[in-house]
Amino acid sequence: EVQLVESGGDLVQPGGSLRLSCAASGFSFSDFWMTWVRQAPGKGLEWVANINQDGSEKHFVDSVKGRFTISRDNAKNSVYLEMKRLRVEDTAVYYCARDWTYLGKVDHWGQGTQLTVAS
Amino acid sequence: AIHMTQSPSSLSASVGDRVTISCRASQGIRNDLGWYIQKPGKAPQLLIYAATNLQSGVPSRFSASGSGTDFTLTISSLQPEDFATYYCLQDYNYPHTFGQGTKLELK
């Protein structure tokens, strides 16, 4: 069974930093792109970033470029979202998901982890 | 970035109704579009990928069509578990972008 479990969400002050983690199991992790999507309170879904199988290709939404980094450790079956210079508007539930980029589907999602940026 | 516009933003319907949700892209995206359902407090779930392909395990009452800029998701006979919010997602280019969502409510 495919499982994705996010962790690391917390309450952080504006300007602070945090790293989110997503632990994967039940599939060959190193064969897949991985994606992060977020959802601000009461709002819609926002695609944030993705990373290819070996970490050599990464893409970000403009609002996080230069502040967020995505990485993965295939030996640990984990993907990470490193977030710096956090803003109040980064407050959201962050989901990681398995991404079949070349088929155009994001087919398994974690339960999400909550990031709150507030003073 | 490609802007995705869903319509309607909200929709009231009854069990057994046939409903259609639309998604329009600000530029052509071939068939690089997926549809997702999200229930309150839950993660999204994939319904349709590559514009018309039903994801494994998704009931056949869900279908979709479209290519280029205009896409539709149809639910042929609404079931109680279908009342939720629906999103389209383009993966034609980066950044990938979601529509704003369509909330399907029980009439």
XYZ file of C-alpha atoms in Angstrom:
226
model
C 0.000 0.000 0.000
C 1.324 3.417 -0.981
C 1.744 5.673 2.043
C 2.987 9.231 2.328
C 3.393 10.746 5.777
C 4.275 14.402 6.180
C 5.809 15.847 9.318
C 7.528 18.952 10.567
C 4.683 21.439 10.524
C 4.807 24.010 13.299
C 4.103 27.571 14.395
C 6.891 29.822 13.129
C 7.455 33.552 13.329
C 7.598 35.622 10.140
C 11.112 35.512 8.746
C 11.756 32.113 10.277
C 12.670 28.795 8.725
C 11.320 25.255 8.804
C 11.850 21.936 7.062
C 8.957 19.691 6.172
C 9.527 15.997 5.599
C 7.544 13.375 3.744
C 8.249 9.696 4.318
C 7.167 7.354 1.548
C 6.505 3.646 1.613
C 4.802 0.959 -0.431
C 6.353 1.836 -3.796
C 9.706 2.262 -5.484
C 10.328 5.825 -4.319
C 13.345 6.469 -6.526
C 11.248 5.858 -9.674
C 8.915 8.788 -9.098
C 8.809 12.561 -9.164
C 7.475 14.013 -5.921
C 5.353 17.116 -5.474
C 4.387 19.527 -2.699
C 0.982 21.239 -2.759
C -0.372 23.613 -0.136
C -3.769 24.880 0.959
C -4.206 28.071 2.950
C -7.082 28.131 5.460
C -10.395 28.203 3.620
C -8.676 28.520 0.246
C -8.002 26.353 -2.776
C -5.058 24.173 -3.654
C -1.749 25.704 -4.738
C 0.993 23.733 -6.465
C 4.301 24.589 -4.744
C 7.188 22.512 -6.092
C 8.282 19.213 -7.509
C 11.494 17.219 -7.911
C 12.519 14.493 -10.307
C 13.739 11.040 -9.475
C 17.395 11.817 -8.792
C 16.952 15.374 -7.575
C 18.567 16.954 -10.627
C 15.423 18.787 -11.776
C 13.299 20.988 -9.537
C 10.493 23.452 -10.169
C 8.828 26.022 -7.944
C 5.874 28.380 -7.984
C 7.080 31.970 -8.320
C 5.933 33.003 -4.830
C 8.432 30.639 -3.157
C 11.385 30.848 -5.533
C 14.525 31.807 -3.660
C 12.927 30.979 -0.309
C 11.970 27.300 -0.578
C 14.151 24.375 -1.557
C 13.006 20.873 -2.403
C 15.257 17.870 -1.956
C 15.058 14.112 -1.561
C 16.961 11.242 -0.049
C 16.207 8.089 -2.004
C 18.029 5.952 0.557
C 15.557 7.165 3.176
C 12.524 7.232 0.853
C 11.936 10.821 1.836
C 11.328 14.187 0.237
C 11.831 17.493 1.986
C 10.686 21.085 1.675
C 13.096 23.539 3.240
C 11.411 26.884 3.802
C 13.192 30.129 4.688
C 12.142 33.768 5.136
C 8.653 32.551 5.908
C 5.717 34.906 5.442
C 2.267 34.998 6.984
C 0.885 34.043 3.565
C 2.837 30.747 3.662
C 0.428 29.563 6.360
C -1.196 26.434 4.960
C -1.561 22.696 5.121
C 1.277 21.240 3.073
C 0.697 17.978 1.211
C 3.303 15.808 -0.436
C 2.236 13.623 -3.304
C 3.532 11.036 -5.751
C 3.799 12.471 -9.216
C 3.624 10.497 -12.465
C 4.858 13.522 -14.376
C 4.934 11.885 -17.788
C 1.435 10.486 -17.383
C 0.114 13.722 -15.942
C -1.193 12.469 -12.658
C -0.596 13.039 -8.978
C -2.082 9.855 -7.658
C -1.271 9.447 -3.965
C -1.267 12.158 -1.341
C -0.246 12.387 2.286
C -2.574 13.621 4.997
C -0.840 16.998 5.192
C 1.109 18.924 7.812
C 0.146 22.361 9.131
C 2.470 25.333 8.901
C 1.396 28.480 10.689
C 3.421 31.647 10.274
C 2.443 34.213 12.877
C 3.974 36.460 15.474
C 1.825 31.203 -15.384
C -1.184 29.553 -16.988
C -4.402 30.616 -15.318
C -7.086 27.992 -14.844
C -10.673 29.159 -14.448
C -13.326 26.783 -13.188
C -17.035 27.308 -13.526
C -19.237 27.396 -11.679
C -17.491 28.215 -8.393
C -20.317 26.519 -6.555
C -23.155 24.268 -7.570
C -26.209 22.896 -5.766
C -27.566 19.572 -6.911
C -29.477 16.518 -5.723
C -28.604 12.857 -5.472
C -29.114 11.306 -8.892
C -28.518 14.535 -10.826
C -26.125 14.814 -13.736
C -23.654 17.650 -13.271
C -20.914 19.188 -15.352
C -17.991 21.287 -14.176
C -15.860 23.284 -16.590
C -12.233 24.313 -16.540
C -10.719 26.788 -18.981
C -7.010 27.401 -19.458
C -5.612 30.813 -20.338
C -3.619 29.172 -23.133
C -3.607 25.798 -24.845
C -2.447 22.923 -22.652
C -3.027 19.968 -25.024
C -4.580 17.292 -22.795
C -2.325 17.982 -19.805
C -5.086 18.293 -17.249
C -6.239 16.351 -14.220
C -9.332 16.489 -12.054
C -9.252 16.051 -8.283
C -11.878 15.764 -5.563
C -11.318 17.036 -2.059
C -13.581 16.271 0.861
C -13.519 18.498 3.966
C -10.432 17.941 6.096
C -9.013 15.385 3.676
C -6.284 15.281 1.071
C -7.252 15.602 -2.589
C -7.849 12.448 -4.603
C -7.200 11.937 -8.295
C -10.249 11.305 -10.464
C -9.113 11.892 -14.040
C -5.696 12.294 -15.644
C -4.564 13.386 -19.095
C -7.942 15.073 -19.570
C -10.024 11.959 -20.199
C -8.502 8.973 -18.400
C -10.345 7.565 -15.400
C -7.980 6.791 -12.530
C -8.061 3.202 -11.339
C -10.729 2.648 -8.698
C -12.756 5.740 -9.572
C -16.425 4.987 -10.280
C -17.517 5.051 -13.906
C -20.121 7.742 -13.223
C -17.178 10.153 -13.510
C -16.087 11.091 -17.020
C -14.229 13.968 -18.607
C -13.532 15.510 -21.963
C -11.655 18.334 -23.588
C -8.323 19.408 -24.968
C -6.565 22.670 -25.716
C -8.213 25.255 -23.509
C -11.634 23.859 -22.572
C -12.283 20.860 -20.362
C -15.273 19.345 -18.605
C -15.849 16.890 -15.793
C -19.205 15.138 -15.734
C -20.788 13.118 -12.967
C -23.612 11.119 -14.505
C -25.635 10.378 -11.369
C -24.593 12.086 -8.169
C -24.064 9.949 -5.108
C -23.965 11.255 -1.521
C -20.178 10.851 -1.363
C -19.699 13.105 -4.396
C -20.609 16.298 -2.552
C -17.191 17.873 -2.209
C -14.901 20.387 -3.894
C -13.445 19.656 -7.327
C -10.236 21.059 -8.761
C -8.581 20.948 -12.155
C -4.778 20.989 -12.407
C -2.728 21.739 -15.507
C 0.662 20.108 -15.835
C 1.451 21.410 -19.320
C 4.153 23.717 -18.051
C 5.649 25.134 -14.892
C 4.436 26.229 -12.512
C 1.616 23.740 -12.535
C -1.589 25.527 -11.602
C -4.941 24.576 -10.100
C -8.315 26.045 -10.842
C -9.949 27.857 -7.952
C -12.247 24.959 -7.196
C -15.919 24.119 -7.614
C -17.865 23.345 -4.462
C -20.647 20.859 -5.109
C -23.329 21.088 -2.451
C -26.458 19.150 -1.687
C -29.600 21.009 -2.697
